[in-house]
């Protein structure tokens, strides 16, 4: 059987009892959210520096633009696609122990996945980062709320919502360039991957650290890798299974095929 097929992926996952899915922006493109580095990705039309922590802190205009965009997107919120639902099924069936995602869109939890480590935070929560945070380490007062709180402030005419406790700048809990990961998140992701019996990389160019080091470390520890991605990735040569396709259909086919394989092997 070709190591490039969904069948090979189903075979690998059928025996998994502690698999970890490592996902990137590519799993959400089929929900209408652009990725970053595809030929039509966000970084082909936006300057990544405008998404840096330093510029967010320094520029009220950039903050107002970011809130306007997020508020507009939430008028018709993106929904999970077949790929998200398939991973939730694989977790419910006992093949996956959880998901480590670089995505901030919250769609894995929306699809029913229960163990989701959001390495780069989430647009669904906001937090105070203080009045003059040092580069990379938000020094907020502790205020945090759902993004609905921010949308209510925007609806009330506050274009750049400020912390109701200390007047500090408010930001989603997403981790921007130049910002440190939130304390404990990388350790939580590492612990999940260290216990994995297979790591399934989906929709990521594996080009951002420290995230991309996780699948690589798993492979060094002898854990089989499977990669489902529309384009080549730097870890393709290390993968036991590589499927060069759009993730939604492949994952849905695999999740649908597994119950029959389990019965056959019982
Ligand atoms: N199915 C499978 N693969 C896809 C699909 C799809 N439907 N759509 C896109 N892809 C692939 C692209 O070919 C690309 O290789 O997903 C990958 C997405 O790569 P990136 O855009 O680099 O996204 P990601 O790897 O998540 O980026 C990591 O970079 O900019 C930062 O913080 C941002 O979390 C992000 C991090």
PDB file of C-alpha atoms and ligand atoms in Angstrom:
ATOM      1  CA  UNK A   1       0.000   0.000   0.000  1.00  0.00           C
ATOM      2  CA  UNK A   2       1.385   3.439  -0.897  1.00  0.00           C
ATOM      3  CA  UNK A   3       2.561   5.441   2.121  1.00  0.00           C
ATOM      4  CA  UNK A   4       0.933   8.340   0.319  1.00  0.00           C
ATOM      5  CA  UNK A   5      -2.652   7.143   0.735  1.00  0.00           C
ATOM      6  CA  UNK A   6      -5.554   7.639   3.081  1.00  0.00           C
ATOM      7  CA  UNK A   7      -5.637   3.838   3.481  1.00  0.00           C
ATOM      8  CA  UNK A   8      -2.103   3.880   4.874  1.00  0.00           C
ATOM      9  CA  UNK A   9      -3.172   6.671   7.232  1.00  0.00           C
ATOM     10  CA  UNK A  10      -6.184   4.655   8.384  1.00  0.00           C
ATOM     11  CA  UNK A  11      -3.911   1.665   9.030  1.00  0.00           C
ATOM     12  CA  UNK A  12      -1.564   3.792  11.128  1.00  0.00           C
ATOM     13  CA  UNK A  13      -4.405   5.350  13.153  1.00  0.00           C
ATOM     14  CA  UNK A  14      -6.362   2.096  13.607  1.00  0.00           C
ATOM     15  CA  UNK A  15      -3.777   0.892  16.131  1.00  0.00           C
ATOM     16  CA  UNK A  16      -3.313   4.297  17.777  1.00  0.00           C
ATOM     17  CA  UNK A  17      -4.547   4.696  21.356  1.00  0.00           C
ATOM     18  CA  UNK A  18      -2.676   7.889  22.265  1.00  0.00           C
ATOM     19  CA  UNK A  19      -2.313   9.690  18.975  1.00  0.00           C
ATOM     20  CA  UNK A  20      -1.766  13.450  18.857  1.00  0.00           C
ATOM     21  CA  UNK A  21      -2.952  15.638  15.984  1.00  0.00           C
ATOM     22  CA  UNK A  22      -0.684  18.656  15.392  1.00  0.00           C
ATOM     23  CA  UNK A  23      -2.637  21.157  13.328  1.00  0.00           C
ATOM     24  CA  UNK A  24      -1.944  24.385  11.510  1.00  0.00           C
ATOM     25  CA  UNK A  25      -3.875  26.965   9.526  1.00  0.00           C
ATOM     26  CA  UNK A  26      -4.354  24.507   6.662  1.00  0.00           C
ATOM     27  CA  UNK A  27      -7.044  22.570   8.533  1.00  0.00           C
ATOM     28  CA  UNK A  28      -9.149  25.750   8.754  1.00  0.00           C
ATOM     29  CA  UNK A  29      -8.895  26.957   5.137  1.00  0.00           C
ATOM     30  CA  UNK A  30     -11.900  24.743   4.298  1.00  0.00           C
ATOM     31  CA  UNK A  31     -13.801  26.805   6.896  1.00  0.00           C
ATOM     32  CA  UNK A  32     -13.003  29.953   4.920  1.00  0.00           C
ATOM     33  CA  UNK A  33     -10.093  31.137   7.082  1.00  0.00           C
ATOM     34  CA  UNK A  34      -7.003  31.883   4.959  1.00  0.00           C
ATOM     35  CA  UNK A  35      -3.716  30.339   5.969  1.00  0.00           C
ATOM     36  CA  UNK A  36      -0.446  32.276   6.007  1.00  0.00           C
ATOM     37  CA  UNK A  37       2.095  30.783   3.598  1.00  0.00           C
ATOM     38  CA  UNK A  38       0.044  29.173   0.815  1.00  0.00           C
ATOM     39  CA  UNK A  39       0.312  30.942  -2.552  1.00  0.00           C
ATOM     40  CA  UNK A  40      -2.852  32.882  -1.581  1.00  0.00           C
ATOM     41  CA  UNK A  41      -2.079  33.024   2.137  1.00  0.00           C
ATOM     42  CA  UNK A  42      -2.338  36.040   4.439  1.00  0.00           C
ATOM     43  CA  UNK A  43       1.374  36.848   4.281  1.00  0.00           C
ATOM     44  CA  UNK A  44       1.093  37.325   0.504  1.00  0.00           C
ATOM     45  CA  UNK A  45      -1.093  40.404   1.093  1.00  0.00           C
ATOM     46  CA  UNK A  46      -0.384  41.571   4.649  1.00  0.00           C
ATOM     47  CA  UNK A  47       2.869  42.592   6.317  1.00  0.00           C
ATOM     48  CA  UNK A  48       3.550  40.125   9.185  1.00  0.00           C
ATOM     49  CA  UNK A  49       5.215  42.997  11.081  1.00  0.00           C
ATOM     50  CA  UNK A  50       1.772  44.604  11.413  1.00  0.00           C
ATOM     51  CA  UNK A  51       0.824  41.533  13.452  1.00  0.00           C
ATOM     52  CA  UNK A  52       3.699  41.922  15.905  1.00  0.00           C
ATOM     53  CA  UNK A  53       3.221  42.409  19.629  1.00  0.00           C
ATOM     54  CA  UNK A  54       5.346  45.605  19.528  1.00  0.00           C
ATOM     55  CA  UNK A  55       3.218  47.278  16.863  1.00  0.00           C
ATOM     56  CA  UNK A  56      -0.027  46.257  18.567  1.00  0.00           C
ATOM     57  CA  UNK A  57       1.156  47.950  21.772  1.00  0.00           C
ATOM     58  CA  UNK A  58       2.506  51.030  19.971  1.00  0.00           C
ATOM     59  CA  UNK A  59      -0.335  51.720  17.518  1.00  0.00           C
ATOM     60  CA  UNK A  60      -3.929  52.528  18.544  1.00  0.00           C
ATOM     61  CA  UNK A  61      -4.794  52.602  14.801  1.00  0.00           C
ATOM     62  CA  UNK A  62      -3.548  49.015  14.352  1.00  0.00           C
ATOM     63  CA  UNK A  63      -5.508  47.897  17.426  1.00  0.00           C
ATOM     64  CA  UNK A  64      -8.682  49.561  16.121  1.00  0.00           C
ATOM     65  CA  UNK A  65      -8.185  47.869  12.720  1.00  0.00           C
ATOM     66  CA  UNK A  66      -7.657  44.483  14.381  1.00  0.00           C
ATOM     67  CA  UNK A  67     -10.847  44.854  16.479  1.00  0.00           C
ATOM     68  CA  UNK A  68     -12.871  46.022  13.431  1.00  0.00           C
ATOM     69  CA  UNK A  69     -11.734  42.981  11.396  1.00  0.00           C
ATOM     70  CA  UNK A  70     -12.416  40.542  14.215  1.00  0.00           C
ATOM     71  CA  UNK A  71     -15.842  42.069  14.905  1.00  0.00           C
ATOM     72  CA  UNK A  72     -16.761  41.880  11.213  1.00  0.00           C
ATOM     73  CA  UNK A  73     -15.604  38.250  10.939  1.00  0.00           C
ATOM     74  CA  UNK A  74     -17.751  37.328  13.944  1.00  0.00           C
ATOM     75  CA  UNK A  75     -20.931  38.609  12.200  1.00  0.00           C
ATOM     76  CA  UNK A  76     -20.798  35.299  10.257  1.00  0.00           C
ATOM     77  CA  UNK A  77     -18.499  33.107  12.396  1.00  0.00           C
ATOM     78  CA  UNK A  78     -16.422  30.409  10.670  1.00  0.00           C
ATOM     79  CA  UNK A  79     -17.676  26.884  11.404  1.00  0.00           C
ATOM     80  CA  UNK A  80     -15.752  23.635  11.853  1.00  0.00           C
ATOM     81  CA  UNK A  81     -15.268  21.594   8.672  1.00  0.00           C
ATOM     82  CA  UNK A  82     -15.020  17.844   7.971  1.00  0.00           C
ATOM     83  CA  UNK A  83     -11.412  17.811   9.157  1.00  0.00           C
ATOM     84  CA  UNK A  84     -12.231  19.268  12.579  1.00  0.00           C
ATOM     85  CA  UNK A  85     -15.162  16.888  13.060  1.00  0.00           C
ATOM     86  CA  UNK A  86     -13.103  13.873  11.957  1.00  0.00           C
ATOM     87  CA  UNK A  87     -10.444  14.649  14.601  1.00  0.00           C
ATOM     88  CA  UNK A  88     -13.153  14.980  17.269  1.00  0.00           C
ATOM     89  CA  UNK A  89     -14.469  11.549  16.185  1.00  0.00           C
ATOM     90  CA  UNK A  90     -10.964  10.031  16.329  1.00  0.00           C
ATOM     91  CA  UNK A  91     -10.616  11.360  19.885  1.00  0.00           C
ATOM     92  CA  UNK A  92     -14.063  10.045  20.889  1.00  0.00           C
ATOM     93  CA  UNK A  93     -13.174   6.631  19.404  1.00  0.00           C
ATOM     94  CA  UNK A  94     -10.004   6.494  21.510  1.00  0.00           C
ATOM     95  CA  UNK A  95      -7.439   6.853  18.693  1.00  0.00           C
ATOM     96  CA  UNK A  96      -6.388  10.413  19.599  1.00  0.00           C
ATOM     97  CA  UNK A  97      -5.457  11.617  23.078  1.00  0.00           C
ATOM     98  CA  UNK A  98      -5.772  15.214  21.931  1.00  0.00           C
ATOM     99  CA  UNK A  99      -4.796  18.020  19.593  1.00  0.00           C
ATOM    100  CA  UNK A 100      -1.933  20.504  19.700  1.00  0.00           C
ATOM    101  CA  UNK A 101      -2.930  23.374  17.447  1.00  0.00           C
ATOM    102  CA  UNK A 102      -1.184  26.506  16.202  1.00  0.00           C
ATOM    103  CA  UNK A 103      -4.605  27.890  15.273  1.00  0.00           C
ATOM    104  CA  UNK A 104      -6.397  30.559  17.286  1.00  0.00           C
ATOM    105  CA  UNK A 105      -9.865  30.118  15.739  1.00  0.00           C
ATOM    106  CA  UNK A 106     -11.381  27.808  18.375  1.00  0.00           C
ATOM    107  CA  UNK A 107     -12.811  25.469  15.706  1.00  0.00           C
ATOM    108  CA  UNK A 108     -11.423  22.242  17.218  1.00  0.00           C
ATOM    109  CA  UNK A 109     -13.377  22.824  20.440  1.00  0.00           C
ATOM    110  CA  UNK A 110     -16.427  23.877  18.417  1.00  0.00           C
ATOM    111  CA  UNK A 111     -16.235  20.501  16.602  1.00  0.00           C
ATOM    112  CA  UNK A 112     -16.261  18.635  19.936  1.00  0.00           C
ATOM    113  CA  UNK A 113     -12.567  17.933  20.534  1.00  0.00           C
ATOM    114  CA  UNK A 114     -12.015  17.843  24.307  1.00  0.00           C
ATOM    115  CA  UNK A 115      -8.241  17.980  24.759  1.00  0.00           C
ATOM    116  CA  UNK A 116      -6.974  20.909  22.691  1.00  0.00           C
ATOM    117  CA  UNK A 117      -3.732  22.744  23.494  1.00  0.00           C
ATOM    118  CA  UNK A 118      -3.760  26.144  21.773  1.00  0.00           C
ATOM    119  CA  UNK A 119      -0.047  26.898  21.420  1.00  0.00           C
ATOM    120  CA  UNK A 120      -0.690  30.369  19.987  1.00  0.00           C
ATOM    121  CA  UNK A 121      -3.673  31.272  22.176  1.00  0.00           C
ATOM    122  CA  UNK A 122      -7.168  32.074  21.001  1.00  0.00           C
ATOM    123  CA  UNK A 123      -9.220  34.875  19.491  1.00  0.00           C
ATOM    124  CA  UNK A 124     -12.105  33.717  21.730  1.00  0.00           C
ATOM    125  CA  UNK A 125     -10.597  35.188  24.913  1.00  0.00           C
ATOM    126  CA  UNK A 126      -9.276  38.691  25.617  1.00  0.00           C
ATOM    127  CA  UNK A 127      -6.927  39.822  28.372  1.00  0.00           C
ATOM    128  CA  UNK A 128      -5.395  42.969  29.819  1.00  0.00           C
ATOM    129  CA  UNK A 129      -1.755  43.386  28.780  1.00  0.00           C
ATOM    130  CA  UNK A 130      -1.177  46.485  30.910  1.00  0.00           C
ATOM    131  CA  UNK A 131      -0.570  50.105  29.967  1.00  0.00           C
ATOM    132  CA  UNK A 132       3.023  49.736  28.753  1.00  0.00           C
ATOM    133  CA  UNK A 133       3.868  46.026  28.474  1.00  0.00           C
ATOM    134  CA  UNK A 134       7.501  45.069  28.019  1.00  0.00           C
ATOM    135  CA  UNK A 135       8.171  43.533  24.603  1.00  0.00           C
ATOM    136  CA  UNK A 136       7.041  39.944  24.478  1.00  0.00           C
ATOM    137  CA  UNK A 137       5.735  39.524  28.021  1.00  0.00           C
ATOM    138  CA  UNK A 138       2.268  40.985  28.666  1.00  0.00           C
ATOM    139  CA  UNK A 139       2.177  42.582  32.146  1.00  0.00           C
ATOM    140  CA  UNK A 140      -1.574  42.780  32.602  1.00  0.00           C
ATOM    141  CA  UNK A 141      -3.599  43.273  35.791  1.00  0.00           C
ATOM    142  CA  UNK A 142      -5.291  39.876  35.411  1.00  0.00           C
ATOM    143  CA  UNK A 143      -8.511  41.008  33.727  1.00  0.00           C
ATOM    144  CA  UNK A 144      -9.706  38.459  31.179  1.00  0.00           C
ATOM    145  CA  UNK A 145     -13.026  37.910  29.412  1.00  0.00           C
ATOM    146  CA  UNK A 146     -14.695  36.271  26.445  1.00  0.00           C
ATOM    147  CA  UNK A 147     -14.287  38.079  23.123  1.00  0.00           C
ATOM    148  CA  UNK A 148     -18.043  38.873  23.468  1.00  0.00           C
ATOM    149  CA  UNK A 149     -17.060  41.445  26.128  1.00  0.00           C
ATOM    150  CA  UNK A 150     -14.857  43.240  23.551  1.00  0.00           C
ATOM    151  CA  UNK A 151     -17.557  43.086  20.852  1.00  0.00           C
ATOM    152  CA  UNK A 152     -20.018  44.665  23.331  1.00  0.00           C
ATOM    153  CA  UNK A 153     -17.522  47.501  23.959  1.00  0.00           C
ATOM    154  CA  UNK A 154     -17.133  47.977  20.182  1.00  0.00           C
ATOM    155  CA  UNK A 155     -20.926  48.051  19.795  1.00  0.00           C
ATOM    156  CA  UNK A 156     -20.940  50.727  22.516  1.00  0.00           C
ATOM    157  CA  UNK A 157     -18.582  52.813  20.368  1.00  0.00           C
ATOM    158  CA  UNK A 158     -15.253  52.002  22.052  1.00  0.00           C
ATOM    159  CA  UNK A 159     -12.950  51.398  19.051  1.00  0.00           C
ATOM    160  CA  UNK A 160      -9.978  50.276  21.202  1.00  0.00           C
ATOM    161  CA  UNK A 161     -11.481  48.667  24.340  1.00  0.00           C
ATOM    162  CA  UNK A 162      -9.489  49.362  27.507  1.00  0.00           C
ATOM    163  CA  UNK A 163      -9.229  47.227  30.639  1.00  0.00           C
ATOM    164  CA  UNK A 164     -12.152  48.073  32.982  1.00  0.00           C
ATOM    165  CA  UNK A 165      -9.903  47.379  35.985  1.00  0.00           C
ATOM    166  CA  UNK A 166      -6.697  49.283  35.233  1.00  0.00           C
ATOM    167  CA  UNK A 167      -7.222  51.105  31.933  1.00  0.00           C
ATOM    168  CA  UNK A 168      -4.585  48.925  30.256  1.00  0.00           C
ATOM    169  CA  UNK A 169      -4.519  47.777  26.639  1.00  0.00           C
ATOM    170  CA  UNK A 170      -6.734  44.778  25.859  1.00  0.00           C
ATOM    171  CA  UNK A 171      -5.668  42.062  23.401  1.00  0.00           C
ATOM    172  CA  UNK A 172      -7.003  38.669  22.443  1.00  0.00           C
ATOM    173  CA  UNK A 173      -4.974  35.892  24.049  1.00  0.00           C
ATOM    174  CA  UNK A 174      -3.392  35.162  20.645  1.00  0.00           C
ATOM    175  CA  UNK A 175       0.416  35.031  20.724  1.00  0.00           C
ATOM    176  CA  UNK A 176       1.777  37.565  18.228  1.00  0.00           C
ATOM    177  CA  UNK A 177       5.256  37.700  16.733  1.00  0.00           C
ATOM    178  CA  UNK A 178       7.621  38.972  19.416  1.00  0.00           C
ATOM    179  CA  UNK A 179       5.345  37.706  22.198  1.00  0.00           C
ATOM    180  CA  UNK A 180       6.209  34.789  24.475  1.00  0.00           C
ATOM    181  CA  UNK A 181       3.946  31.739  24.593  1.00  0.00           C
ATOM    182  CA  UNK A 182       1.694  31.775  27.632  1.00  0.00           C
ATOM    183  CA  UNK A 183       3.276  30.074  30.668  1.00  0.00           C
ATOM    184  CA  UNK A 184       2.769  26.302  30.770  1.00  0.00           C
ATOM    185  CA  UNK A 185       1.315  25.896  27.273  1.00  0.00           C
ATOM    186  CA  UNK A 186       4.441  24.479  25.615  1.00  0.00           C
ATOM    187  CA  UNK A 187       4.957  22.128  28.574  1.00  0.00           C
ATOM    188  CA  UNK A 188       1.363  20.892  28.233  1.00  0.00           C
ATOM    189  CA  UNK A 189       1.815  20.321  24.493  1.00  0.00           C
ATOM    190  CA  UNK A 190       5.174  18.590  25.014  1.00  0.00           C
ATOM    191  CA  UNK A 191       3.682  16.239  27.636  1.00  0.00           C
ATOM    192  CA  UNK A 192       0.911  15.214  25.226  1.00  0.00           C
ATOM    193  CA  UNK A 193       3.369  14.596  22.373  1.00  0.00           C
ATOM    194  CA  UNK A 194       5.810  12.684  24.621  1.00  0.00           C
ATOM    195  CA  UNK A 195       3.024  10.195  25.450  1.00  0.00           C
ATOM    196  CA  UNK A 196       1.925   9.887  21.799  1.00  0.00           C
ATOM    197  CA  UNK A 197       2.006   6.607  19.866  1.00  0.00           C
ATOM    198  CA  UNK A 198       1.517   8.487  16.582  1.00  0.00           C
ATOM    199  CA  UNK A 199       1.721  12.182  15.639  1.00  0.00           C
ATOM    200  CA  UNK A 200      -0.541  13.333  12.814  1.00  0.00           C
ATOM    201  CA  UNK A 201       0.546  16.664  11.291  1.00  0.00           C
ATOM    202  CA  UNK A 202      -2.278  18.394   9.419  1.00  0.00           C
ATOM    203  CA  UNK A 203      -2.229  21.632   7.428  1.00  0.00           C
ATOM    204  CA  UNK A 204       1.027  23.169   8.606  1.00  0.00           C
ATOM    205  CA  UNK A 205       4.147  24.390   6.801  1.00  0.00           C
ATOM    206  CA  UNK A 206       6.073  23.480   9.989  1.00  0.00           C
ATOM    207  CA  UNK A 207       7.962  26.744   9.687  1.00  0.00           C
ATOM    208  CA  UNK A 208       7.389  28.403  13.073  1.00  0.00           C
ATOM    209  CA  UNK A 209       9.211  27.527  16.313  1.00  0.00           C
ATOM    210  CA  UNK A 210       8.863  26.316  18.971  1.00  0.00           C
ATOM    211  CA  UNK A 211       5.733  24.649  17.530  1.00  0.00           C
ATOM    212  CA  UNK A 212       7.464  22.876  14.638  1.00  0.00           C
ATOM    213  CA  UNK A 213       9.970  21.270  17.031  1.00  0.00           C
ATOM    214  CA  UNK A 214       7.223  19.118  18.585  1.00  0.00           C
ATOM    215  CA  UNK A 215       6.658  16.691  15.656  1.00  0.00           C
ATOM    216  CA  UNK A 216      10.410  16.612  15.052  1.00  0.00           C
ATOM    217  CA  UNK A 217      11.124  15.637  18.685  1.00  0.00           C
ATOM    218  CA  UNK A 218       8.426  12.952  18.503  1.00  0.00           C
ATOM    219  CA  UNK A 219      10.089  11.445  15.434  1.00  0.00           C
ATOM    220  CA  UNK A 220      13.478  11.489  17.171  1.00  0.00           C
ATOM    221  CA  UNK A 221      11.832   9.578  20.036  1.00  0.00           C
ATOM    222  CA  UNK A 222      10.711   6.907  17.566  1.00  0.00           C
ATOM    223  CA  UNK A 223       7.069   7.994  17.278  1.00  0.00           C
ATOM    224  CA  UNK A 224       5.672   7.448  13.746  1.00  0.00           C
ATOM    225  CA  UNK A 225       4.702  10.641  11.905  1.00  0.00           C
ATOM    226  CA  UNK A 226       1.889  11.042   9.412  1.00  0.00           C
ATOM    227  CA  UNK A 227       1.550  14.286   7.438  1.00  0.00           C
ATOM    228  CA  UNK A 228      -1.570  15.480   5.615  1.00  0.00           C
ATOM    229  CA  UNK A 229      -0.724  18.701   3.819  1.00  0.00           C
ATOM    230  CA  UNK A 230      -1.518  20.338   0.482  1.00  0.00           C
ATOM    231  CA  UNK A 231       2.147  21.188  -0.116  1.00  0.00           C
ATOM    232  CA  UNK A 232       5.521  19.622   0.773  1.00  0.00           C
ATOM    233  CA  UNK A 233       6.778  20.178   4.345  1.00  0.00           C
ATOM    234  CA  UNK A 234      10.313  20.042   5.844  1.00  0.00           C
ATOM    235  CA  UNK A 235       9.433  16.807   7.694  1.00  0.00           C
ATOM    236  CA  UNK A 236       8.025  14.880   4.713  1.00  0.00           C
ATOM    237  CA  UNK A 237      11.098  12.608   4.509  1.00  0.00           C
ATOM    238  CA  UNK A 238      10.635  11.617   8.162  1.00  0.00           C
ATOM    239  CA  UNK A 239       6.958  10.710   7.767  1.00  0.00           C
ATOM    240  CA  UNK A 240       5.817   7.089   7.687  1.00  0.00           C
ATOM    241  CA  UNK A 241       2.688   8.256   5.840  1.00  0.00           C
ATOM    242  CA  UNK A 242       2.378  11.372   3.690  1.00  0.00           C
ATOM    243  CA  UNK A 243      -0.889  12.404   2.054  1.00  0.00           C
ATOM    244  CA  UNK A 244      -0.626  15.425  -0.258  1.00  0.00           C
ATOM    245  CA  UNK A 245      -4.278  16.487  -0.299  1.00  0.00           C
ATOM    246  CA  UNK A 246      -6.880  18.775   1.261  1.00  0.00           C
ATOM    247  CA  UNK A 247      -7.304  17.574   4.819  1.00  0.00           C
ATOM    248  CA  UNK A 248     -11.093  17.611   5.211  1.00  0.00           C
ATOM    249  CA  UNK A 249     -11.953  14.813   2.798  1.00  0.00           C
ATOM    250  CA  UNK A 250      -8.976  12.616   3.734  1.00  0.00           C
ATOM    251  CA  UNK A 251      -9.673  12.837   7.477  1.00  0.00           C
ATOM    252  CA  UNK A 252     -13.390  12.224   6.998  1.00  0.00           C
ATOM    253  CA  UNK A 253     -12.617   9.097   4.912  1.00  0.00           C
ATOM    254  CA  UNK A 254     -10.156   7.836   7.524  1.00  0.00           C
ATOM    255  CA  UNK A 255     -12.506   8.436  10.462  1.00  0.00           C
ATOM    256  CA  UNK A 256     -15.294   6.661   8.561  1.00  0.00           C
ATOM    257  CA  UNK A 257     -13.081   3.669   7.692  1.00  0.00           C
ATOM    258  CA  UNK A 258     -11.748   2.985  11.192  1.00  0.00           C
ATOM    259  CA  UNK A 259     -14.771   1.299  12.853  1.00  0.00           C
ATOM    260  CA  UNK A 260     -14.809  -1.406  10.145  1.00  0.00           C
ATOM    261  CA  UNK A 261     -11.063  -1.968  10.578  1.00  0.00           C
ATOM    262  CA  UNK A 262     -11.515  -2.276  14.340  1.00  0.00           C
ATOM    263  CA  UNK A 263     -14.220  -4.905  13.876  1.00  0.00           C
ATOM    264  CA  UNK A 264     -12.102  -6.769  11.333  1.00  0.00           C
ATOM    265  CA  UNK A 265      -9.165  -6.919  13.715  1.00  0.00           C
ATOM    266  CA  UNK A 266     -11.293  -7.824  16.779  1.00  0.00           C
TER     267      UNK A 266
HETATM  268  N1  LIG B   1      -5.643  20.761   3.484  1.00  0.00           N
HETATM  269  C1  LIG B   1      -4.342  20.434   3.740  1.00  0.00           C
HETATM  270  N2  LIG B   1      -3.335  21.352   3.776  1.00  0.00           N
HETATM  271  C2  LIG B   1      -3.668  22.644   3.543  1.00  0.00           C
HETATM  272  C3  LIG B   1      -4.994  23.054   3.257  1.00  0.00           C
HETATM  273  C4  LIG B   1      -5.999  22.041   3.229  1.00  0.00           C
HETATM  274  N3  LIG B   1      -7.293  22.328   2.965  1.00  0.00           N
HETATM  275  N4  LIG B   1      -4.987  24.407   3.061  1.00  0.00           N
HETATM  276  C5  LIG B   1      -3.700  24.813   3.230  1.00  0.00           C
HETATM  277  N5  LIG B   1      -2.916  23.758   3.504  1.00  0.00           N
HETATM  278  C6  LIG B   1      -1.488  23.747   3.818  1.00  0.00           C
HETATM  279  C7  LIG B   1      -0.658  24.732   3.017  1.00  0.00           C
HETATM  280  O1  LIG B   1      -0.168  24.103   1.855  1.00  0.00           O
HETATM  281  C8  LIG B   1       0.473  25.075   4.006  1.00  0.00           C
HETATM  282  O2  LIG B   1       1.593  24.241   3.807  1.00  0.00           O
HETATM  283  O3  LIG B   1      -1.371  24.169   5.162  1.00  0.00           O
HETATM  284  C9  LIG B   1      -0.112  24.802   5.383  1.00  0.00           C
HETATM  285  C10 LIG B   1      -0.354  26.066   6.182  1.00  0.00           C
HETATM  286  O4  LIG B   1       0.909  26.606   6.493  1.00  0.00           O
HETATM  287  P1  LIG B   1       0.988  28.086   7.128  1.00  0.00           P
HETATM  288  O5  LIG B   1       0.129  28.999   6.320  1.00  0.00           O
HETATM  289  O6  LIG B   1       2.428  28.398   7.301  1.00  0.00           O
HETATM  290  O7  LIG B   1       0.264  27.930   8.527  1.00  0.00           O
HETATM  291  P2  LIG B   1       0.897  27.354   9.875  1.00  0.00           P
HETATM  292  O8  LIG B   1       1.853  26.249   9.613  1.00  0.00           O
HETATM  293  O9  LIG B   1      -0.244  27.070  10.782  1.00  0.00           O
HETATM  294  O10 LIG B   1       1.688  28.634  10.442  1.00  0.00           O
HETATM  295  C11 LIG B   1       2.235  28.530  11.739  1.00  0.00           C
HETATM  296  O11 LIG B   1       2.784  30.888  11.628  1.00  0.00           O
HETATM  297  O12 LIG B   1       2.212  33.040  11.059  1.00  0.00           O
HETATM  298  C12 LIG B   1       2.335  32.146  12.120  1.00  0.00           C
HETATM  299  O13 LIG B   1       1.128  32.232  14.123  1.00  0.00           O
HETATM  300  C13 LIG B   1       0.996  31.906  12.775  1.00  0.00           C
HETATM  301  O14 LIG B   1       0.189  29.861  13.806  1.00  0.00           O
HETATM  302  C14 LIG B   1       0.763  30.408  12.624  1.00  0.00           C
HETATM  303  C15 LIG B   1       2.163  29.873  12.399  1.00  0.00           C
END
